[in-house]
mmCIF file of C-alpha atoms in Angstrom:
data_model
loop_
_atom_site.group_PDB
_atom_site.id
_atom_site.type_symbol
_atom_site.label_atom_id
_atom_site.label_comp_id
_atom_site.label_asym_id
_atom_site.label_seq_id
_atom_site.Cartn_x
_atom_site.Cartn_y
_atom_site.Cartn_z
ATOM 1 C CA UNK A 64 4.933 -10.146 46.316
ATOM 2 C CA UNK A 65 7.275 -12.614 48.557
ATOM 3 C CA UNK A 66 9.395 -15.129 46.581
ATOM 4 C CA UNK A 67 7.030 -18.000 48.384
ATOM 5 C CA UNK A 68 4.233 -16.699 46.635
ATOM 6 C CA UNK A 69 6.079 -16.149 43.556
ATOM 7 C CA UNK A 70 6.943 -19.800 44.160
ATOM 8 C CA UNK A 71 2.721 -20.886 44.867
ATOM 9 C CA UNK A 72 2.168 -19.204 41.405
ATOM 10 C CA UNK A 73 4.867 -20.922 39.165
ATOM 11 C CA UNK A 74 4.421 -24.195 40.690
ATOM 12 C CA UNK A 75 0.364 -23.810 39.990
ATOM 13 C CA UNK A 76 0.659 -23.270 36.783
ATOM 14 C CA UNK A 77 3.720 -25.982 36.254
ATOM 15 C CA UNK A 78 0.814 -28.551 37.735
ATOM 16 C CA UNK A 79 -1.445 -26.735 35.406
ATOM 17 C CA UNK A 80 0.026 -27.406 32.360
ATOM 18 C CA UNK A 81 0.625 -30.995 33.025
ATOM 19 C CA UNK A 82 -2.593 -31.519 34.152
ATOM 20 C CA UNK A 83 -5.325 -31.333 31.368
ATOM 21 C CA UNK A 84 -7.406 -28.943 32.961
ATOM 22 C CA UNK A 85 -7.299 -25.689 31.122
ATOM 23 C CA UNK A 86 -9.472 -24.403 33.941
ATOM 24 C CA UNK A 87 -6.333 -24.156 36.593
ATOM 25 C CA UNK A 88 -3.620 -23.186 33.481
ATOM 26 C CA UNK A 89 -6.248 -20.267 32.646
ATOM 27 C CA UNK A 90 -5.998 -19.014 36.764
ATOM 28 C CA UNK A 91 -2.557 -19.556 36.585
ATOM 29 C CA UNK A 92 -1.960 -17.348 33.708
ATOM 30 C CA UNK A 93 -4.822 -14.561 34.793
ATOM 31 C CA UNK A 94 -2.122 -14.450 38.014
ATOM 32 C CA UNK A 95 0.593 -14.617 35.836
ATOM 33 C CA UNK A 96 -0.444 -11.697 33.146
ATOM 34 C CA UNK A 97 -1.669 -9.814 36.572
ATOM 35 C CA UNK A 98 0.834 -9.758 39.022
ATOM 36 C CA UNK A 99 3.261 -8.656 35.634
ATOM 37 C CA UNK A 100 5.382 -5.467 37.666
ATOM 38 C CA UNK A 101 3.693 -1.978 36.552
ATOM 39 C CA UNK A 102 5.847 0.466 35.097
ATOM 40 C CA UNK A 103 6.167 3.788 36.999
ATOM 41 C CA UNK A 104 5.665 7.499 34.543
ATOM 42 C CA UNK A 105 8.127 10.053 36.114
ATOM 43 C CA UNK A 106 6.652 13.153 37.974
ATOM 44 C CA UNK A 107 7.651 15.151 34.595
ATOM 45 C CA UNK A 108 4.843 13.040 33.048
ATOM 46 C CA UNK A 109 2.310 16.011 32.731
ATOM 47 C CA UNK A 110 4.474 19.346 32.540
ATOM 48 C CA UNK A 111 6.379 17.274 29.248
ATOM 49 C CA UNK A 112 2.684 16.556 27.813
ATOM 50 C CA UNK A 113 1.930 20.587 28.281
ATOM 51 C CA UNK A 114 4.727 21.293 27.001
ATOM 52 C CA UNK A 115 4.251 19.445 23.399
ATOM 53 C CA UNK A 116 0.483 20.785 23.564
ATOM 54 C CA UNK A 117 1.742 24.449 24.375
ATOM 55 C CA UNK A 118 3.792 23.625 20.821
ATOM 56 C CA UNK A 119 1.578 21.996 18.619
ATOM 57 C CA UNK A 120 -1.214 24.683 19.442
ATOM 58 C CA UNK A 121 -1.328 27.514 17.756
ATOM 59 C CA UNK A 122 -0.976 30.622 19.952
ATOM 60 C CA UNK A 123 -3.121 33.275 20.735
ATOM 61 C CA UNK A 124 -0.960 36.029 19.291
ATOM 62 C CA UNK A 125 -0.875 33.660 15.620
ATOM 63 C CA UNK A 126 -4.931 33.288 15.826
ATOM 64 C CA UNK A 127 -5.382 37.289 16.394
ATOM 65 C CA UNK A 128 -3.104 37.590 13.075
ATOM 66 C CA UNK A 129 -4.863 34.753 11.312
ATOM 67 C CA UNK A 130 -8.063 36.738 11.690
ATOM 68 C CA UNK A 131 -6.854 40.269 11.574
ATOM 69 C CA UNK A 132 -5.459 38.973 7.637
ATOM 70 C CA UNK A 133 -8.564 37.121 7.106
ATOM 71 C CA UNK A 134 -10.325 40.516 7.996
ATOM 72 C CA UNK A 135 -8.013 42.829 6.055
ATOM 73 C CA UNK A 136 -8.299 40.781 2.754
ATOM 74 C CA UNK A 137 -12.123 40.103 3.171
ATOM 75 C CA UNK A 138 -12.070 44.580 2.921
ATOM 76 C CA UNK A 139 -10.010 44.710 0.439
ATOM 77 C CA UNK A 140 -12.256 42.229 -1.875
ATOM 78 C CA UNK A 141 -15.035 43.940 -1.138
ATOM 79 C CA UNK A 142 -13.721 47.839 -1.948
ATOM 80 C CA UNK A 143 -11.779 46.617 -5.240
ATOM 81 C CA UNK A 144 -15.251 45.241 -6.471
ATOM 82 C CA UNK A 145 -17.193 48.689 -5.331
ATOM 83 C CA UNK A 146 -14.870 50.716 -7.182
ATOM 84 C CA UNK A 147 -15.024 48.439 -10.163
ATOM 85 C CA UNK A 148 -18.385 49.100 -10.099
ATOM 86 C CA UNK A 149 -18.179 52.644 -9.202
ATOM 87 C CA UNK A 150 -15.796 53.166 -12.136
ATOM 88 C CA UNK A 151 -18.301 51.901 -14.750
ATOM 89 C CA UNK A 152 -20.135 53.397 -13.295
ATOM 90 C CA UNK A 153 -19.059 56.798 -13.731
ATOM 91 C CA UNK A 154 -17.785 55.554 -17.245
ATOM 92 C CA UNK A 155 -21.289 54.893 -18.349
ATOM 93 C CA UNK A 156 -22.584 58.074 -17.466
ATOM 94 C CA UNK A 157 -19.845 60.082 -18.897
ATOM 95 C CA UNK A 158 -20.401 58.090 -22.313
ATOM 96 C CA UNK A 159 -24.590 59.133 -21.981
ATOM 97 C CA UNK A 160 -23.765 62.630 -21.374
ATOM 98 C CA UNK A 161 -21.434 62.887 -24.352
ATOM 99 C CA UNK A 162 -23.815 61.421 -26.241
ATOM 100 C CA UNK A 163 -26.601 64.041 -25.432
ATOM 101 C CA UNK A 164 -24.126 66.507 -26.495
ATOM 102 C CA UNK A 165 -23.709 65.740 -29.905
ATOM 103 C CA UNK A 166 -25.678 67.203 -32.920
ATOM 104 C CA UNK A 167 -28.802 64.769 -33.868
ATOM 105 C CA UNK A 168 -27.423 63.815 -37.330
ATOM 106 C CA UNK A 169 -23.862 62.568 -35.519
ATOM 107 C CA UNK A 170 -26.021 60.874 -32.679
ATOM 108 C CA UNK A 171 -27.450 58.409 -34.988
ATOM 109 C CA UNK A 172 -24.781 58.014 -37.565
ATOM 110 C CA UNK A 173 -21.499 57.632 -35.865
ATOM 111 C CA UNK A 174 -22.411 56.483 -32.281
ATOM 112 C CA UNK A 175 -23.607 53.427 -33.854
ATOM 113 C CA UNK A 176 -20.380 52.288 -35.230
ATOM 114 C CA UNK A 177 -18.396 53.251 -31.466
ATOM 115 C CA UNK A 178 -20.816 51.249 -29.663
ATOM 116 C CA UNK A 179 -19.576 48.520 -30.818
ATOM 117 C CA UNK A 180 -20.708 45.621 -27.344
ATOM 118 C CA UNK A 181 -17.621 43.462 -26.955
ATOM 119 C CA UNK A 182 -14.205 43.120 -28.135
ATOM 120 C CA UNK A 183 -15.322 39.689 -30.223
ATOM 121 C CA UNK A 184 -18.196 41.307 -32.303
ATOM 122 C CA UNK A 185 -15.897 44.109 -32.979
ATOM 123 C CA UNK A 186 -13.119 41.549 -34.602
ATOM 124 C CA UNK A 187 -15.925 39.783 -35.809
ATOM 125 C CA UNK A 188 -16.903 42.786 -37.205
ATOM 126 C CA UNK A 189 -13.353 44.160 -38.283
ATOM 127 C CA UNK A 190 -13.314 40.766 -40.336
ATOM 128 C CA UNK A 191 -16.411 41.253 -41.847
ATOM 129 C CA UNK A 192 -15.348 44.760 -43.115
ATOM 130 C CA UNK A 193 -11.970 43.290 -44.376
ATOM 131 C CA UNK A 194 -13.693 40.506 -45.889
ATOM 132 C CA UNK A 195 -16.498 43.037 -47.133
ATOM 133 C CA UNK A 196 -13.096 45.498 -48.781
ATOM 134 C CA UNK A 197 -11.913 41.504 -50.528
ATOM 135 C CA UNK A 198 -15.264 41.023 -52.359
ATOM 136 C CA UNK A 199 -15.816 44.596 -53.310
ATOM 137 C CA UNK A 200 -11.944 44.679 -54.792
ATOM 138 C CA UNK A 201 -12.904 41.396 -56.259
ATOM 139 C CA UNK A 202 -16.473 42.854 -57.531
ATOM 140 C CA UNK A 203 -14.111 45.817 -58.949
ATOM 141 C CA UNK A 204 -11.982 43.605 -60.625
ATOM 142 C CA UNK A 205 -14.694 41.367 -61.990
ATOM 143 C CA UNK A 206 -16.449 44.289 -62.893
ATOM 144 C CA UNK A 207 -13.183 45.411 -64.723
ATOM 145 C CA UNK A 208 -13.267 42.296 -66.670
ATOM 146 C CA UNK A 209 -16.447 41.753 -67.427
ATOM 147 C CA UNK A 210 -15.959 45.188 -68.761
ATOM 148 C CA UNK A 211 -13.098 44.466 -71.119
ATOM 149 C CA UNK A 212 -15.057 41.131 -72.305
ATOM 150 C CA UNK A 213 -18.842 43.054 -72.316
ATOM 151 C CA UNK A 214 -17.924 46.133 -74.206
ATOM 152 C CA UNK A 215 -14.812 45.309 -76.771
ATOM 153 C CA UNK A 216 -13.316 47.958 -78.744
ATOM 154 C CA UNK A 217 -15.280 49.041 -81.858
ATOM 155 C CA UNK A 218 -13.224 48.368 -84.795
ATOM 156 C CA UNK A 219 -11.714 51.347 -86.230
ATOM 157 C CA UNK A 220 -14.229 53.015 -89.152
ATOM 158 C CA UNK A 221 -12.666 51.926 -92.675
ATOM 159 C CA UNK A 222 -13.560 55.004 -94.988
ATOM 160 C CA UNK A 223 -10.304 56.536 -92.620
ATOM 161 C CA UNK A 224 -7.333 54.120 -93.605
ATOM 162 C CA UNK B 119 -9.355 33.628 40.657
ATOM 163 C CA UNK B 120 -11.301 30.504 42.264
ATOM 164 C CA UNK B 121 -9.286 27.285 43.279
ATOM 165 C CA UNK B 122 -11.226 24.512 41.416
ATOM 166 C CA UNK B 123 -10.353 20.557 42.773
ATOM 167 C CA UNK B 124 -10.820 18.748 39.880
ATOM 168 C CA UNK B 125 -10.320 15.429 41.628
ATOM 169 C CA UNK B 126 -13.959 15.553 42.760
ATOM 170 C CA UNK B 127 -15.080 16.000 39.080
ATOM 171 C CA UNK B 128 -16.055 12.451 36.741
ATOM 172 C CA UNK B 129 -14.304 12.025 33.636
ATOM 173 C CA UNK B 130 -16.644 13.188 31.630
ATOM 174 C CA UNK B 131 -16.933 16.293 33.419
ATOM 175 C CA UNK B 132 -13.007 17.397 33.131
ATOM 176 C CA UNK B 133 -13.375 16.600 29.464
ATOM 177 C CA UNK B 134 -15.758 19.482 29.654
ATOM 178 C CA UNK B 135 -13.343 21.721 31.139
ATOM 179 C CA UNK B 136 -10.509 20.469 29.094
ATOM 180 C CA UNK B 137 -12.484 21.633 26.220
ATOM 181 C CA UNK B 138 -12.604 25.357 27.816
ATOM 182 C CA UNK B 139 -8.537 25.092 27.928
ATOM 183 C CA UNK B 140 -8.502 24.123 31.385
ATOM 184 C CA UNK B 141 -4.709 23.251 31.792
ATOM 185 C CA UNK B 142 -5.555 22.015 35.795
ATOM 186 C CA UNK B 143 -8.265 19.582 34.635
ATOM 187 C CA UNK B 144 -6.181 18.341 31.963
ATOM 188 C CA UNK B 145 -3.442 17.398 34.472
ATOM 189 C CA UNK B 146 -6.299 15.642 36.453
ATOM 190 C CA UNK B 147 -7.432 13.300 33.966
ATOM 191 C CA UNK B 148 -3.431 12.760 32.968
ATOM 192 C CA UNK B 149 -2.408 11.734 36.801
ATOM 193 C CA UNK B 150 -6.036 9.506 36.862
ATOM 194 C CA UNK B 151 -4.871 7.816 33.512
ATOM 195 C CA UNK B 152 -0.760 7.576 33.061
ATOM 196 C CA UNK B 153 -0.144 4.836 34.719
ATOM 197 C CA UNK B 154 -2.507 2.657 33.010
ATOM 198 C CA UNK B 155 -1.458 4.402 29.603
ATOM 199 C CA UNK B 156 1.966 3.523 29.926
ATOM 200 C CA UNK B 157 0.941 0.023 30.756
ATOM 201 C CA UNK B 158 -0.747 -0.875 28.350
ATOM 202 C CA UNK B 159 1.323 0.702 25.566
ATOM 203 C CA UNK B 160 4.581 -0.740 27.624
ATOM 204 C CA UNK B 161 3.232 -4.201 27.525
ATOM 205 C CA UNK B 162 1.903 -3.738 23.589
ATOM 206 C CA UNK B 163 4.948 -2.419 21.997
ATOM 207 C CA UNK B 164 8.192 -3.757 24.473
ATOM 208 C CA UNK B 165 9.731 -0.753 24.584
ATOM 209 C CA UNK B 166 10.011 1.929 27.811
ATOM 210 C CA UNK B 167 11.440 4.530 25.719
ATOM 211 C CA UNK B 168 9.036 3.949 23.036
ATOM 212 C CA UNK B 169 5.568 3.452 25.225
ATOM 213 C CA UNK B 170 6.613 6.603 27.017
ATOM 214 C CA UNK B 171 6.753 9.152 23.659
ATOM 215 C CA UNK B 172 3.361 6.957 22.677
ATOM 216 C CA UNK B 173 1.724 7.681 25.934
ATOM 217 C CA UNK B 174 2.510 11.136 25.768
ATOM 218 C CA UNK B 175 1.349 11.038 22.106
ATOM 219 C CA UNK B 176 -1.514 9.825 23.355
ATOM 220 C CA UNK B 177 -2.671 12.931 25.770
ATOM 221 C CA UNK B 178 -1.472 15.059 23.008
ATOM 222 C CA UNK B 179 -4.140 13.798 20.698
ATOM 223 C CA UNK B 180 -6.852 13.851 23.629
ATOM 224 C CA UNK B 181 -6.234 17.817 24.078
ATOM 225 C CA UNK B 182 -5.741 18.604 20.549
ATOM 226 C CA UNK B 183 -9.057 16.355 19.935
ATOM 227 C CA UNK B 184 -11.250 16.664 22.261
ATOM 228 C CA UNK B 185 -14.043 18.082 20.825
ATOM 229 C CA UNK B 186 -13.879 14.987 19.062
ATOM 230 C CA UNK B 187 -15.076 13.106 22.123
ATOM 231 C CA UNK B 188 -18.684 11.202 21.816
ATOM 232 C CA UNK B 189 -20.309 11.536 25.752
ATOM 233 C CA UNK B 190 -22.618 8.557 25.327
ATOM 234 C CA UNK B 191 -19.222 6.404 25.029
ATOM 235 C CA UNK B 192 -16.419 5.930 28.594
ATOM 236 C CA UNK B 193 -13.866 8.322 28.645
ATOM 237 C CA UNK B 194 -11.378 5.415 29.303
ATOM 238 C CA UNK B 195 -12.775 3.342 26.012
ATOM 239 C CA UNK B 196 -11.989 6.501 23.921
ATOM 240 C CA UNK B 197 -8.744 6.855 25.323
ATOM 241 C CA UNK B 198 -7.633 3.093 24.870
ATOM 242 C CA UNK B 199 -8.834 3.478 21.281
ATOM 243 C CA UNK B 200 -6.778 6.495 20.885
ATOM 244 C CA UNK B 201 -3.602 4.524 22.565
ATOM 245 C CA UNK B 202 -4.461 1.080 20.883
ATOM 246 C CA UNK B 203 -4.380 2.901 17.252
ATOM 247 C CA UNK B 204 -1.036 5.031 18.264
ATOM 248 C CA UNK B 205 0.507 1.539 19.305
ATOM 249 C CA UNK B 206 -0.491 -0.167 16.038
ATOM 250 C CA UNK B 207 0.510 2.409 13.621
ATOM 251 C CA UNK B 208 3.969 2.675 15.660
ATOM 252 C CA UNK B 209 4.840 -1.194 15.014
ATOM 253 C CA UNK B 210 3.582 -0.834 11.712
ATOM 254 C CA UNK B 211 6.265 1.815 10.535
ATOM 255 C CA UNK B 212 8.698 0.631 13.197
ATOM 256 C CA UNK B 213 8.527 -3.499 12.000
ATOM 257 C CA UNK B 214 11.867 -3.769 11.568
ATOM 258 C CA UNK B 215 13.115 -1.917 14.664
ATOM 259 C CA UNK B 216 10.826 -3.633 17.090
ATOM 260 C CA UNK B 217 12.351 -6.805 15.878
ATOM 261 C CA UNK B 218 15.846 -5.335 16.327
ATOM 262 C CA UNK B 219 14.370 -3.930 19.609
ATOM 263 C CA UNK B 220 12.762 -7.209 21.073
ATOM 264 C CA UNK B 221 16.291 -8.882 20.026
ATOM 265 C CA UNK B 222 18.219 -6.497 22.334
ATOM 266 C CA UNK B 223 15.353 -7.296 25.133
ATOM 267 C CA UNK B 224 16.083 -10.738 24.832
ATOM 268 C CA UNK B 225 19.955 -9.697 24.917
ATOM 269 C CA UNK B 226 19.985 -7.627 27.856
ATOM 270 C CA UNK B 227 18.876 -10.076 30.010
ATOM 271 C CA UNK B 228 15.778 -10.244 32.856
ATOM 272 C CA UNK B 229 16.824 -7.512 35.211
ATOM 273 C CA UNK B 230 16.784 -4.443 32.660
ATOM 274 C CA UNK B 231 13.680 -3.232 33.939
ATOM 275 C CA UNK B 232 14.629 -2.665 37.721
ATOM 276 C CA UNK B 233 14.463 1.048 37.509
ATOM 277 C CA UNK B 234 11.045 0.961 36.402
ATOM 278 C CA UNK B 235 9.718 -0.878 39.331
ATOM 279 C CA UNK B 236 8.347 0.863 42.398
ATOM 280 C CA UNK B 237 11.234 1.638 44.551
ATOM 281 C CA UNK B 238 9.245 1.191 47.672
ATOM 282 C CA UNK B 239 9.414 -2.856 47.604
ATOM 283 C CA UNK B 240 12.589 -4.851 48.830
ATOM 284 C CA UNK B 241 15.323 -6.320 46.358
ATOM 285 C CA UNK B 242 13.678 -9.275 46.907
ATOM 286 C CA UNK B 243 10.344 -8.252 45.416
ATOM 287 C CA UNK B 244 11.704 -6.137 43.038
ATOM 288 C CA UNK B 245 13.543 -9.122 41.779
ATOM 289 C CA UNK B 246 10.453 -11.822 41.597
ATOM 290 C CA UNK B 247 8.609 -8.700 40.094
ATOM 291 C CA UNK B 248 11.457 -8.245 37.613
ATOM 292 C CA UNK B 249 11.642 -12.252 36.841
ATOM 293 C CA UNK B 250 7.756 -12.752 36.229
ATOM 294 C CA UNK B 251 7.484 -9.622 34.334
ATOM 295 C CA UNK B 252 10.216 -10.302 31.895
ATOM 296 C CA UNK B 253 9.009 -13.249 31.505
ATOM 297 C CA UNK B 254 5.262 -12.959 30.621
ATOM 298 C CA UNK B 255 6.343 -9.840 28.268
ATOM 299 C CA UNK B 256 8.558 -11.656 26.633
ATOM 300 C CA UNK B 257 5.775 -14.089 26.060
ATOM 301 C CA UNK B 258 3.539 -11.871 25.055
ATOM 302 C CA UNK B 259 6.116 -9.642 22.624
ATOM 303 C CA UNK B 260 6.408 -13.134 20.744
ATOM 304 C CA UNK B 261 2.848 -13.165 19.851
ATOM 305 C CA UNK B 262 1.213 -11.520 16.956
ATOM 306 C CA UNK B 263 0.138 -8.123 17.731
ATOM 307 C CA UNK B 264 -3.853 -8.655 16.955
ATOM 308 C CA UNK B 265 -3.291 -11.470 19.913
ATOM 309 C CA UNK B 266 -1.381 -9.235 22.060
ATOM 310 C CA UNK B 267 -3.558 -6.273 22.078
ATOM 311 C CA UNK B 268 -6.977 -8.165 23.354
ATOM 312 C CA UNK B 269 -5.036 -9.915 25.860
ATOM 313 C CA UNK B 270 -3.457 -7.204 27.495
ATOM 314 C CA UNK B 271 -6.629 -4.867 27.050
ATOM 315 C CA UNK B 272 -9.157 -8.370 28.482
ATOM 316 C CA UNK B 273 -6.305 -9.752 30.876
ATOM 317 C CA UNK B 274 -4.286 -7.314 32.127
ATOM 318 C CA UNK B 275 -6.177 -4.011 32.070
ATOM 319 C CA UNK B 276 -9.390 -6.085 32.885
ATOM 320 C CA UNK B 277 -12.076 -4.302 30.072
ATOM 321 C CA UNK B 278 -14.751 -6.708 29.546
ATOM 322 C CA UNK B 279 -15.385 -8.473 25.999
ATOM 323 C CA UNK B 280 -17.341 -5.797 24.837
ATOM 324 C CA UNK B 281 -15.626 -3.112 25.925
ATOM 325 C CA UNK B 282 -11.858 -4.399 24.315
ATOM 326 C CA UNK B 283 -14.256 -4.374 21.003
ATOM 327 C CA UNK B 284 -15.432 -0.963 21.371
ATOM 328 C CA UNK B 285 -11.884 -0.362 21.753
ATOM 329 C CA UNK B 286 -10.138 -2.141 18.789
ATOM 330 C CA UNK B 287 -13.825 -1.159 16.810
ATOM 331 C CA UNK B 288 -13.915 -4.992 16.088
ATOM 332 C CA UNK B 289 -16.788 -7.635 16.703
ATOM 333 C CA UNK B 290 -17.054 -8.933 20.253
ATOM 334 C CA UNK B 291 -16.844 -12.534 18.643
ATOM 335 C CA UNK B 292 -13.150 -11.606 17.294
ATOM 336 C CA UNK B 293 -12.489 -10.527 20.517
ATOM 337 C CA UNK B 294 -13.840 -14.063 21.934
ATOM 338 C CA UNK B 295 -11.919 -16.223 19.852
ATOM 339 C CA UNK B 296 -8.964 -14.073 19.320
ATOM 340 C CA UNK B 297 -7.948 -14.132 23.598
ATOM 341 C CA UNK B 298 -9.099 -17.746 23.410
ATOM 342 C CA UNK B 299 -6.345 -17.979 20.977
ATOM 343 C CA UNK B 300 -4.095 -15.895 22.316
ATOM 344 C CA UNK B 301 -4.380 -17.758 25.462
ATOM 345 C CA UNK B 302 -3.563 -20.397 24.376
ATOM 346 C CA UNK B 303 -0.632 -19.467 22.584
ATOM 347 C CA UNK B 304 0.652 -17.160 25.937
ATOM 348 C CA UNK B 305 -0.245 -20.775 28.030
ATOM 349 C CA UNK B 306 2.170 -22.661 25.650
ATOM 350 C CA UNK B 307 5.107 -20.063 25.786
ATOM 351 C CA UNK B 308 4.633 -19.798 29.466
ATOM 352 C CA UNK B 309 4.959 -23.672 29.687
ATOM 353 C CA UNK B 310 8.058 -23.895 28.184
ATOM 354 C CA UNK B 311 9.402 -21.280 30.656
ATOM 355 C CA UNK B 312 7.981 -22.817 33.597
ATOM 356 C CA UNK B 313 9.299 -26.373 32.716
ATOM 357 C CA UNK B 314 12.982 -24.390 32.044
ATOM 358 C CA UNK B 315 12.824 -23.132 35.266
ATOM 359 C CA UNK B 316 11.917 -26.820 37.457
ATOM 360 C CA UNK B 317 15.405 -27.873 35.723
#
């Protein structure tokens, strides 16, 4: 732009804004906003930009390993719960051919009380028995009393003072 | 390995190869858009320094996000969107600096931006260049961003009404009444200049 035409645009709009017309002051600022001196970007512009992508991007070597752990663990899950499984398996089993293996009479007495299902009926259980010993030492006792009250001592026979 | 010219490809079309890690086409739709990047964000938040991390920001976001990209919309719209939102957040946690910063543009004087000018016009040009610049961004710093952001998206980077509201994601009706405004604000700053300069 030459400083004459510089000189066209300042003095339009100067006449613009003392002129009512906001038709000519809108021109002269459209010129104004668009004859505004663009900034240049450097040549570096784009290898810089690469650059912060190439950093904020997660490798290729970092995604292998990602997945390779993600992998790894995913196994791992999966063969702890098999040989959970496998293990109560087996446990199960064992239990059913120990059973077999006992006399008849044992079978149906004892095996009763180990297979007891969970830990919580057993306690429930254990506290039933404990309460079950409390009432029968109470039933003892009562019975011990109601003894002494029930039967009292026959008086001694006279004719052997 | 093929040599692929990606100048002869749309914008659309490099987004597509962006999005199979094409570094080249990237680069394409970088040299197509810089310039007008840098403009924008230069003119929206006063600062070189500052517009230049932004506009790199900006390309950053379009690789990292480009899946994101919706095909029925321009690729230029998105992009503006992208650098409009950058530009606003930045002056939103930098308030205080911008004000510092704008206070040291008005400090430094008119001819600060001479390096930044295309080196292939005379003093002379760059100099008119340098005055009218200065002076129009210094007009346009002093309005409220919501102002400045229509008028340099509708005046200086010449989007139509409703493309600076696809932009902004506002109603073209804001966009109407806010450049009128704006306008007219800009018209009265630029008034005072001109009738400073006639002394």
């Amino acid at each position: 732009m030459e400083k004459q035409t510089l000189d066209q645009i300042l003095q339009q709009s100067s006449i613009a804004n003392h002129s009512e017309n906001d038709f000519y002051s809108d021109v002269a600022l459209k010129i104004l906003l668009r004859t505004m001196a663009p900034v240049t970007v450097p040549a570096s512009f784009e290898a810089s930009v690469l650059n912060k992508v190439a950093l904020l991007e997660p490798t290729k070597l970092y995604k292998s390993f990602i997945a390779a752990t993600t992998f790894y663990s995913l196994i791992s899950v999966v063969l702890i719960s098999f040989s959970t499984l496998l293990n109560s398996e087996i446990a199960s089993f064992q239990f059913s051919n120990a059973k077999e293996m006992l006399p008849k009479e044992i079978q149906q007495q004892k095996l009763e009380i180990i297979t007891t299902p969970s830990l919580s009926n057993s306690n429930e259980q254990r506290s039933n028995s404990e309460e079950s010993v409390l009432t029968k030492k109470k039933n003892v006792k009562r019975k011990n009393t109601n003894k002494t009250t029930q039967t009292p001592i026959p008086p001694p026979p006279k004719g052997i003072e | 390995m093929k040599h692929i010219d990606y100048k002869n490809y749309s914008d659309k079309e490099l987004i597509t190869f962006i999005s199979n890690k094409e570094n080249a086409a990237f680069v394409e739709i970088m040299s197509r858009y810089k310039e007008r990047i840098i403009n924008f964000l230069y003119r929206y938040v006063g600062d070189y320094d500052d517009a230049y991390d932004l506009s790199q920001e900006v390309f950053v976001k379009v690789y990292l996000n480009v899946s994101q990209f919706n095909a029925e919309h321009k690729f230029a719209t998105w992009l503006f969107a992208i650098a409009a939102n950058l530009a606003r957040d930045f002056l939103k946690k930098n308030s205080k600096q911008t004000i510092t910063s704008l206070e040291n543009f008005e400090e430094a004087g008119d001819y600060n931006l001479t390096e930044l000018i295309d080196s292939a016009d005379s003093p002379e040009v760059k100099y008119d260049k340098n005055y009218v610049s200065l002076q129009v961004q210094k007009a346009l710093n002093s309005l409220q961003p919501h102002y400045r952001e229509v008028l340099i998206l509708k005046e200086i980077q010449q989007y139509t009404f409703d493309e600076v509201a696809e932009i902004l994601s506002i109603e073209v009706g804001t966009v109407k009444s806010r450049v009128f405004r704006g306008k007219a604000l800009l018209k009265e700053k630029l008034k005072n200049l001109i009738i400073d300069l006639d002394k």
